[in-house]
PDB file of C-alpha atoms in Angstrom:
ATOM      1  CA  VAL A 177     -13.591   1.318  38.970  1.00 46.00           C
ATOM      2  CA  ASN A 178     -11.159   1.305  41.885  1.00 58.00           C
ATOM      3  CA  MET A 179     -13.184   3.994  43.638  1.00 62.00           C
ATOM      4  CA  ASP A 180     -16.350   1.945  43.142  1.00 60.00           C
ATOM      5  CA  MET A 181     -14.623  -1.105  44.587  1.00 61.00           C
ATOM      6  CA  LEU A 182     -13.440   0.902  47.582  1.00 66.00           C
ATOM      7  CA  ALA A 183     -16.928   2.329  48.104  1.00 60.00           C
ATOM      8  CA  ASN A 184     -18.508  -1.134  47.934  1.00 57.00           C
ATOM      9  CA  ALA A 185     -15.884  -2.494  50.319  1.00 60.00           C
ATOM     10  CA  ALA A 186     -16.583   0.338  52.769  1.00 64.00           C
ATOM     11  CA  ILE A 187     -20.334  -0.329  52.589  1.00 59.00           C
ATOM     12  CA  LEU A 188     -19.794  -4.063  53.113  1.00 59.00           C
ATOM     13  CA  ALA A 189     -17.508  -3.427  56.084  1.00 62.00           C
ATOM     14  CA  THR A 190     -19.926  -0.945  57.661  1.00 63.00           C
ATOM     15  CA  ASN A 191     -22.873  -3.283  57.184  1.00 60.00           C
ATOM     16  CA  PHE A 192     -20.915  -6.224  58.609  1.00 64.00           C
ATOM     17  CA  LEU A 193     -19.754  -4.301  61.673  1.00 69.00           C
ATOM     18  CA  ALA A 194     -23.194  -2.790  62.280  1.00 67.00           C
ATOM     19  CA  ALA A 195     -24.792  -6.248  62.081  1.00 70.00           C
ATOM     20  CA  ILE A 196     -22.322  -7.689  64.618  1.00 74.00           C
ATOM     21  CA  VAL A 197     -22.762  -4.740  66.972  1.00 77.00           C
ATOM     22  CA  LEU A 198     -26.543  -4.971  66.576  1.00 80.00           C
ATOM     23  CA  ILE A 199     -26.629  -8.621  67.676  1.00 82.00           C
ATOM     24  CA  ALA A 200     -24.583  -7.867  70.793  1.00 83.00           C
ATOM     25  CA  MET A 201     -26.644  -4.774  71.595  1.00 87.00           C
ATOM     26  CA  ASN A 202     -29.989  -6.506  71.124  1.00 88.00           C
ATOM     27  CA  LYS A 203     -28.965  -9.385  73.366  1.00 87.00           C
ATOM     28  CA  ARG A 204     -27.963  -6.808  75.971  1.00 89.00           C
ATOM     29  CA  VAL A 205     -31.223  -4.893  75.527  1.00 93.00           C
ATOM     30  CA  PHE A 206     -33.233  -8.026  76.326  1.00 93.00           C
ATOM     31  CA  VAL A 207     -31.784  -7.936  79.850  1.00 91.00           C
ATOM     32  CA  TYR A 208     -33.649  -4.657  80.446  1.00 92.00           C
ATOM     33  CA  PHE A 209     -36.357  -4.876  77.800  1.00 95.00           C
ATOM     34  CA  PRO A 210     -37.361  -8.519  77.110  1.00 94.00           C
ATOM     35  CA  PHE A 211     -39.761  -7.666  74.302  1.00 96.00           C
ATOM     36  CA  PRO A 212     -38.187  -8.493  70.913  1.00 95.00           C
ATOM     37  CA  ALA A 213     -41.222  -7.591  68.789  1.00 96.00           C
ATOM     38  CA  ALA A 214     -41.634  -4.275  70.600  1.00 97.00           C
ATOM     39  CA  LEU A 215     -37.917  -3.605  70.111  1.00 96.00           C
ATOM     40  CA  THR A 216     -38.389  -4.236  66.390  1.00 96.00           C
ATOM     41  CA  ALA A 217     -41.190  -1.651  66.361  1.00 97.00           C
ATOM     42  CA  VAL A 218     -38.901   0.856  68.098  1.00 96.00           C
ATOM     43  CA  HIS A 219     -36.236   0.189  65.460  1.00 95.00           C
ATOM     44  CA  TYR A 220     -38.692   0.781  62.624  1.00 96.00           C
ATOM     45  CA  PHE A 221     -40.064   4.037  64.017  1.00 97.00           C
ATOM     46  CA  PHE A 222     -36.524   5.284  64.705  1.00 96.00           C
ATOM     47  CA  SER A 223     -35.364   4.307  61.207  1.00 95.00           C
ATOM     48  CA  TRP A 224     -38.427   5.908  59.640  1.00 96.00           C
ATOM     49  CA  GLY A 225     -37.557   9.153  61.397  1.00 96.00           C
ATOM     50  CA  GLY A 226     -33.957   8.838  60.240  1.00 94.00           C
ATOM     51  CA  VAL A 227     -34.982   8.317  56.619  1.00 96.00           C
ATOM     52  CA  VAL A 228     -37.369  11.292  56.729  1.00 96.00           C
ATOM     53  CA  ALA A 229     -34.556  13.454  58.140  1.00 95.00           C
ATOM     54  CA  LEU A 230     -32.201  12.338  55.350  1.00 94.00           C
ATOM     55  CA  ARG A 231     -34.873  13.092  52.736  1.00 95.00           C
ATOM     56  CA  HIS A 232     -35.412  16.609  54.092  1.00 95.00           C
ATOM     57  CA  ALA A 233     -31.629  17.075  54.182  1.00 95.00           C
ATOM     58  CA  GLY A 234     -31.517  16.408  50.438  1.00 93.00           C
ATOM     59  CA  CYS A 235     -29.713  13.062  50.624  1.00 90.00           C
ATOM     60  CA  PHE A 236     -32.254  11.522  48.238  1.00 92.00           C
ATOM     61  CA  GLU A 237     -35.501  12.332  46.455  1.00 93.00           C
ATOM     62  CA  ALA A 238     -38.739  10.539  47.234  1.00 92.00           C
ATOM     63  CA  ARG A 239     -40.018   8.321  44.432  1.00 92.00           C
ATOM     64  CA  ARG A 240     -43.209   6.394  43.943  1.00 91.00           C
ATOM     65  CA  VAL A 241     -43.185   2.637  43.654  1.00 90.00           C
ATOM     66  CA  PRO A 242     -43.858   1.744  39.994  1.00 89.00           C
ATOM     67  CA  ALA A 243     -47.407   0.475  39.478  1.00 88.00           C
ATOM     68  CA  CYS A 244     -46.091  -2.792  38.059  1.00 88.00           C
ATOM     69  CA  GLN A 245     -44.191  -3.405  41.315  1.00 89.00           C
ATOM     70  CA  THR A 246     -47.101  -2.849  43.725  1.00 91.00           C
ATOM     71  CA  ARG A 247     -47.569  -6.522  44.621  1.00 92.00           C
ATOM     72  CA  THR A 248     -43.832  -6.970  44.983  1.00 92.00           C
ATOM     73  CA  PHE A 249     -43.745  -3.955  47.298  1.00 94.00           C
ATOM     74  CA  TYR A 250     -46.463  -5.407  49.544  1.00 95.00           C
ATOM     75  CA  ALA A 251     -44.560  -8.700  49.676  1.00 95.00           C
ATOM     76  CA  LEU A 252     -41.445  -6.756  50.660  1.00 95.00           C
ATOM     77  CA  VAL A 253     -43.259  -4.902  53.447  1.00 96.00           C
ATOM     78  CA  PHE A 254     -44.620  -8.128  54.923  1.00 96.00           C
ATOM     79  CA  SER A 255     -41.400 -10.146  54.659  1.00 95.00           C
ATOM     80  CA  TRP A 256     -39.266  -7.252  55.949  1.00 94.00           C
ATOM     81  CA  SER A 257     -41.456  -6.476  58.950  1.00 94.00           C
ATOM     82  CA  SER A 258     -42.015 -10.106  59.931  1.00 95.00           C
ATOM     83  CA  GLY A 259     -38.428 -11.160  59.217  1.00 92.00           C
ATOM     84  CA  ASN A 260     -36.852  -8.687  61.632  1.00 92.00           C
ATOM     85  CA  ALA A 261     -39.474  -9.304  64.313  1.00 95.00           C
ATOM     86  CA  LEU A 262     -38.979 -13.073  64.094  1.00 94.00           C
ATOM     87  CA  SER A 263     -35.205 -12.624  64.003  1.00 92.00           C
ATOM     88  CA  ASN A 264     -35.266 -10.656  67.261  1.00 92.00           C
ATOM     89  CA  VAL A 265     -37.571 -13.241  68.843  1.00 94.00           C
ATOM     90  CA  SER A 266     -35.106 -15.920  67.717  1.00 91.00           C
ATOM     91  CA  LEU A 267     -32.239 -14.017  69.341  1.00 88.00           C
ATOM     92  CA  ASP A 268     -34.264 -13.700  72.548  1.00 89.00           C
ATOM     93  CA  ARG A 269     -35.339 -17.369  72.678  1.00 88.00           C
ATOM     94  CA  ASN A 270     -32.051 -18.948  71.528  1.00 84.00           C
ATOM     95  CA  SER A 271     -28.382 -18.753  72.414  1.00 80.00           C
ATOM     96  CA  VAL A 272     -26.250 -16.394  70.331  1.00 76.00           C
ATOM     97  CA  GLY A 273     -24.455 -19.403  68.841  1.00 75.00           C
ATOM     98  CA  PHE A 274     -27.639 -21.052  67.603  1.00 77.00           C
ATOM     99  CA  TYR A 275     -28.938 -17.704  66.371  1.00 81.00           C
ATOM    100  CA  GLN A 276     -25.755 -17.242  64.335  1.00 75.00           C
ATOM    101  CA  LEU A 277     -25.942 -20.766  62.937  1.00 75.00           C
ATOM    102  CA  ALA A 278     -29.535 -20.140  61.888  1.00 77.00           C
ATOM    103  CA  LYS A 279     -28.460 -16.893  60.224  1.00 74.00           C
ATOM    104  CA  ILE A 280     -26.040 -18.931  58.099  1.00 74.00           C
ATOM    105  CA  LEU A 281     -29.047 -20.579  56.471  1.00 75.00           C
ATOM    106  CA  VAL A 282     -30.236 -17.188  55.217  1.00 75.00           C
ATOM    107  CA  THR A 283     -27.435 -17.051  52.641  1.00 72.00           C
ATOM    108  CA  PRO A 284     -28.157 -20.340  50.827  1.00 73.00           C
ATOM    109  CA  SER A 285     -31.866 -19.610  51.196  1.00 76.00           C
ATOM    110  CA  ILE A 286     -31.364 -16.321  49.353  1.00 76.00           C
ATOM    111  CA  VAL A 287     -29.579 -18.140  46.531  1.00 74.00           C
ATOM    112  CA  ALA A 288     -32.341 -20.758  46.325  1.00 75.00           C
ATOM    113  CA  PHE A 289     -35.151 -18.180  46.459  1.00 73.00           C
ATOM    114  CA  ASP A 290     -33.437 -16.038  43.831  1.00 75.00           C
ATOM    115  CA  ALA A 291     -33.016 -19.022  41.523  1.00 72.00           C
ATOM    116  CA  LEU A 292     -36.636 -20.148  41.923  1.00 74.00           C
ATOM    117  CA  ALA A 293     -38.298 -16.735  41.763  1.00 70.00           C
ATOM    118  CA  TYR A 294     -36.095 -14.892  39.281  1.00 70.00           C
ATOM    119  CA  ARG A 295     -33.931 -17.659  37.757  1.00 71.00           C
ATOM    120  CA  ARG A 296     -30.730 -15.943  38.824  1.00 70.00           C
ATOM    121  CA  ARG A 297     -27.717 -17.960  39.900  1.00 69.00           C
ATOM    122  CA  PRO A 298     -24.552 -16.778  41.670  1.00 63.00           C
ATOM    123  CA  THR A 299     -21.252 -16.613  39.834  1.00 64.00           C
ATOM    124  CA  PRO A 300     -18.449 -18.957  40.993  1.00 67.00           C
ATOM    125  CA  THR A 301     -16.763 -16.003  42.716  1.00 61.00           C
ATOM    126  CA  GLN A 302     -19.958 -15.050  44.542  1.00 55.00           C
ATOM    127  CA  ALA A 303     -20.559 -18.671  45.542  1.00 62.00           C
ATOM    128  CA  ALA A 304     -17.024 -18.965  46.947  1.00 62.00           C
ATOM    129  CA  ALA A 305     -17.452 -15.728  48.918  1.00 56.00           C
ATOM    130  CA  LEU A 306     -20.774 -16.935  50.330  1.00 61.00           C
ATOM    131  CA  MET A 307     -19.252 -20.254  51.398  1.00 64.00           C
ATOM    132  CA  LEU A 308     -16.344 -18.503  53.125  1.00 59.00           C
ATOM    133  CA  ALA A 309     -18.724 -16.150  54.954  1.00 57.00           C
ATOM    134  CA  CYS A 310     -20.895 -19.053  56.113  1.00 59.00           C
ATOM    135  CA  ALA A 311     -17.846 -21.017  57.254  1.00 60.00           C
ATOM    136  CA  GLY A 312     -16.518 -18.036  59.194  1.00 55.00           C
ATOM    137  CA  VAL A 313     -19.784 -17.477  61.042  1.00 54.00           C
ATOM    138  CA  GLY A 314     -20.090 -21.200  61.724  1.00 55.00           C
ATOM    139  CA  LEU A 315     -16.614 -21.441  63.244  1.00 52.00           C
ATOM    140  CA  THR A 316     -17.304 -18.515  65.575  1.00 51.00           C
ATOM    141  CA  SER A 317     -20.661 -19.930  66.709  1.00 50.00           C
ATOM    142  CA  VAL A 318     -20.035 -23.583  67.524  1.00 54.00           C
ATOM    143  CA  SER A 319     -19.026 -22.924  71.139  1.00 55.00           C
ATOM    144  CA  ASP A 320     -22.415 -21.529  72.213  1.00 58.00           C
ATOM    145  CA  VAL A 321     -25.206 -23.590  70.679  1.00 60.00           C
ATOM    146  CA  GLN A 322     -28.325 -24.407  72.691  1.00 65.00           C
ATOM    147  CA  LEU A 323     -31.359 -25.869  70.928  1.00 65.00           C
ATOM    148  CA  HIS A 324     -34.996 -25.320  71.974  1.00 72.00           C
ATOM    149  CA  ALA A 325     -38.010 -26.510  69.966  1.00 78.00           C
ATOM    150  CA  ILE A 326     -39.910 -23.212  69.971  1.00 84.00           C
ATOM    151  CA  GLY A 327     -36.751 -21.207  69.421  1.00 82.00           C
ATOM    152  CA  ALA A 328     -35.760 -23.436  66.498  1.00 83.00           C
ATOM    153  CA  ALA A 329     -39.198 -23.035  64.890  1.00 89.00           C
ATOM    154  CA  VAL A 330     -39.009 -19.257  65.229  1.00 90.00           C
ATOM    155  CA  ALA A 331     -35.479 -19.291  63.796  1.00 87.00           C
ATOM    156  CA  CYS A 332     -36.635 -21.252  60.726  1.00 88.00           C
ATOM    157  CA  ALA A 333     -39.479 -18.790  60.139  1.00 92.00           C
ATOM    158  CA  ALA A 334     -37.033 -15.898  60.511  1.00 90.00           C
ATOM    159  CA  VAL A 335     -34.672 -17.468  57.961  1.00 87.00           C
ATOM    160  CA  ALA A 336     -37.453 -17.847  55.382  1.00 90.00           C
ATOM    161  CA  SER A 337     -38.760 -14.299  55.879  1.00 92.00           C
ATOM    162  CA  SER A 338     -35.297 -12.728  55.881  1.00 88.00           C
ATOM    163  CA  ALA A 339     -34.236 -14.539  52.705  1.00 87.00           C
ATOM    164  CA  ALA A 340     -37.421 -13.480  50.917  1.00 89.00           C
ATOM    165  CA  GLN A 341     -36.963  -9.886  52.074  1.00 90.00           C
ATOM    166  CA  LYS A 342     -33.397  -9.607  50.804  1.00 87.00           C
ATOM    167  CA  VAL A 343     -34.243 -11.053  47.390  1.00 87.00           C
ATOM    168  CA  ILE A 344     -37.393  -8.947  46.956  1.00 90.00           C
ATOM    169  CA  ASN A 345     -35.569  -5.824  48.149  1.00 89.00           C
ATOM    170  CA  SER A 346     -32.833  -6.391  45.574  1.00 86.00           C
ATOM    171  CA  HIS A 347     -35.482  -6.932  42.888  1.00 84.00           C
ATOM    172  CA  MET A 348     -37.284  -3.712  43.859  1.00 86.00           C
ATOM    173  CA  GLN A 349     -34.080  -1.705  43.581  1.00 87.00           C
ATOM    174  CA  GLN A 350     -32.946  -3.226  40.290  1.00 86.00           C
ATOM    175  CA  ILE A 351     -36.254  -3.502  38.427  1.00 85.00           C
ATOM    176  CA  GLY A 352     -38.055  -0.600  40.093  1.00 83.00           C
ATOM    177  CA  GLY A 353     -35.050   1.704  39.819  1.00 87.00           C
ATOM    178  CA  LEU A 354     -35.189   2.669  43.502  1.00 90.00           C
ATOM    179  CA  SER A 355     -32.265   3.293  45.829  1.00 89.00           C
ATOM    180  CA  THR A 356     -31.987   1.740  49.286  1.00 88.00           C
ATOM    181  CA  LEU A 357     -33.180   4.953  50.960  1.00 92.00           C
ATOM    182  CA  GLN A 358     -36.061   5.347  48.505  1.00 94.00           C
ATOM    183  CA  VAL A 359     -37.255   1.821  49.253  1.00 93.00           C
ATOM    184  CA  MET A 360     -36.926   2.460  52.990  1.00 94.00           C
ATOM    185  CA  ASP A 361     -38.819   5.749  52.653  1.00 95.00           C
ATOM    186  CA  LYS A 362     -41.822   3.973  51.145  1.00 95.00           C
ATOM    187  CA  ALA A 363     -41.643   0.754  53.153  1.00 95.00           C
ATOM    188  CA  PHE A 364     -41.186   2.017  56.712  1.00 96.00           C
ATOM    189  CA  PRO A 365     -44.630   3.634  57.248  1.00 96.00           C
ATOM    190  CA  PRO A 366     -46.608   0.398  56.625  1.00 97.00           C
ATOM    191  CA  MET A 367     -43.863  -1.633  58.315  1.00 97.00           C
ATOM    192  CA  CYS A 368     -44.244   0.460  61.468  1.00 96.00           C
ATOM    193  CA  LEU A 369     -47.965  -0.301  61.577  1.00 96.00           C
ATOM    194  CA  LEU A 370     -47.409  -4.028  61.002  1.00 96.00           C
ATOM    195  CA  SER A 371     -44.698  -4.138  63.670  1.00 96.00           C
ATOM    196  CA  LEU A 372     -47.220  -2.952  66.267  1.00 96.00           C
ATOM    197  CA  LEU A 373     -49.497  -5.871  65.364  1.00 96.00           C
ATOM    198  CA  TYR A 374     -46.686  -8.358  65.998  1.00 96.00           C
ATOM    199  CA  VAL A 375     -46.189  -7.219  69.603  1.00 97.00           C
ATOM    200  CA  PRO A 376     -49.216  -9.007  71.150  1.00 96.00           C
ATOM    201  CA  LEU A 377     -48.558 -12.036  68.928  1.00 95.00           C
ATOM    202  CA  LEU A 378     -44.864 -12.544  69.653  1.00 95.00           C
ATOM    203  CA  ASP A 379     -44.007 -10.844  72.957  1.00 95.00           C
ATOM    204  CA  ARG A 380     -44.531 -12.299  76.415  1.00 91.00           C
ATOM    205  CA  ASP A 381     -45.577 -10.555  79.642  1.00 90.00           C
ATOM    206  CA  LEU A 382     -47.460  -7.734  77.942  1.00 93.00           C
ATOM    207  CA  GLU A 383     -48.572  -6.386  81.320  1.00 93.00           C
ATOM    208  CA  LYS A 384     -44.961  -5.592  82.159  1.00 93.00           C
ATOM    209  CA  LEU A 385     -44.506  -3.944  78.765  1.00 95.00           C
ATOM    210  CA  VAL A 386     -47.541  -1.705  79.254  1.00 93.00           C
ATOM    211  CA  SER A 387     -46.632  -0.862  82.849  1.00 92.00           C
ATOM    212  CA  ILE A 388     -43.251   0.548  81.638  1.00 90.00           C
ATOM    213  CA  SER A 389     -41.674  -0.750  84.849  1.00 91.00           C
ATOM    214  CA  TRP A 390     -38.699  -1.627  82.649  1.00 94.00           C
ATOM    215  CA  LEU A 391     -38.001   2.043  81.833  1.00 93.00           C
ATOM    216  CA  THR A 392     -34.722   3.181  83.383  1.00 94.00           C
ATOM    217  CA  SER A 393     -31.857   5.324  82.173  1.00 93.00           C
ATOM    218  CA  GLU A 394     -29.879   2.149  81.388  1.00 92.00           C
ATOM    219  CA  SER A 395     -32.689   0.572  79.378  1.00 93.00           C
ATOM    220  CA  ALA A 396     -33.363   3.820  77.496  1.00 94.00           C
ATOM    221  CA  MET A 397     -29.690   4.135  76.527  1.00 94.00           C
ATOM    222  CA  ALA A 398     -29.484   0.488  75.479  1.00 93.00           C
ATOM    223  CA  ILE A 399     -32.641   0.717  73.345  1.00 95.00           C
ATOM    224  CA  THR A 400     -31.474   3.945  71.688  1.00 94.00           C
ATOM    225  CA  ALA A 401     -28.038   2.507  70.880  1.00 92.00           C
ATOM    226  CA  SER A 402     -29.686  -0.602  69.462  1.00 92.00           C
ATOM    227  CA  ALA A 403     -31.987   1.520  67.284  1.00 93.00           C
ATOM    228  CA  VAL A 404     -29.020   3.490  65.909  1.00 90.00           C
ATOM    229  CA  ALA A 405     -27.143   0.278  65.074  1.00 86.00           C
ATOM    230  CA  GLY A 406     -30.285  -1.139  63.468  1.00 87.00           C
ATOM    231  CA  PHE A 407     -30.657   1.915  61.247  1.00 89.00           C
ATOM    232  CA  CYS A 408     -27.019   1.699  60.160  1.00 82.00           C
ATOM    233  CA  ALA A 409     -27.286  -2.033  59.442  1.00 79.00           C
ATOM    234  CA  THR A 410     -30.359  -1.401  57.267  1.00 80.00           C
ATOM    235  CA  TRP A 411     -29.047   1.699  55.502  1.00 76.00           C
ATOM    236  CA  PHE A 412     -25.584   0.439  54.588  1.00 65.00           C
ATOM    237  CA  VAL A 413     -26.781  -2.505  52.534  1.00 57.00           C
ATOM    238  CA  PRO A 414     -24.444  -3.530  49.726  1.00 52.00           C
TER     239      PRO A 414
END
């Protein structure tokens, strides 16, 4: 049991650190590459390649999605692909402080969605941990909050999509008997295709994107580092 607790703690810590690093990296990437939806697509293609490499290395075995979970899987693909794209657009359009405050809403939204969809409620210990996490993020964000109407609308959409994705992902793993990597292995191919559709819908200045005038050694390094952090944040999910 102690080893399991240590393993879970290590996964939580890795996920937490990767998420923090990812926010800072993405905000930095937007200086060179101001295309959040396109960056999301890069992340997905990179992560897909990483998952395929892990599968060929024997880290996990590919499994089919159970037939009874097909609709749930499609809902996961849509919420996952749109949630990350909208989240990156929110980070691009808002200050880091407001982005973090909006992310706080994901946690209670997950609890509410889980209760409504699957009638599951958190234990008192889980509720206390969630409240402490929300309070900690809130205290670190209050000094840099700038509100914009469009940015706020995008942030709300990102919160809803992200909460749905996390609950559905958990359901897929528990009911479908799939591991995190097995879910990623099946979800990333359609997510990559959907992410390309979001680019003309969510990104601005598409002419600059197509012209690749943004491509420099600095931008390439920043995008690659961001993609690595994104893969780690997705893989090490508790």
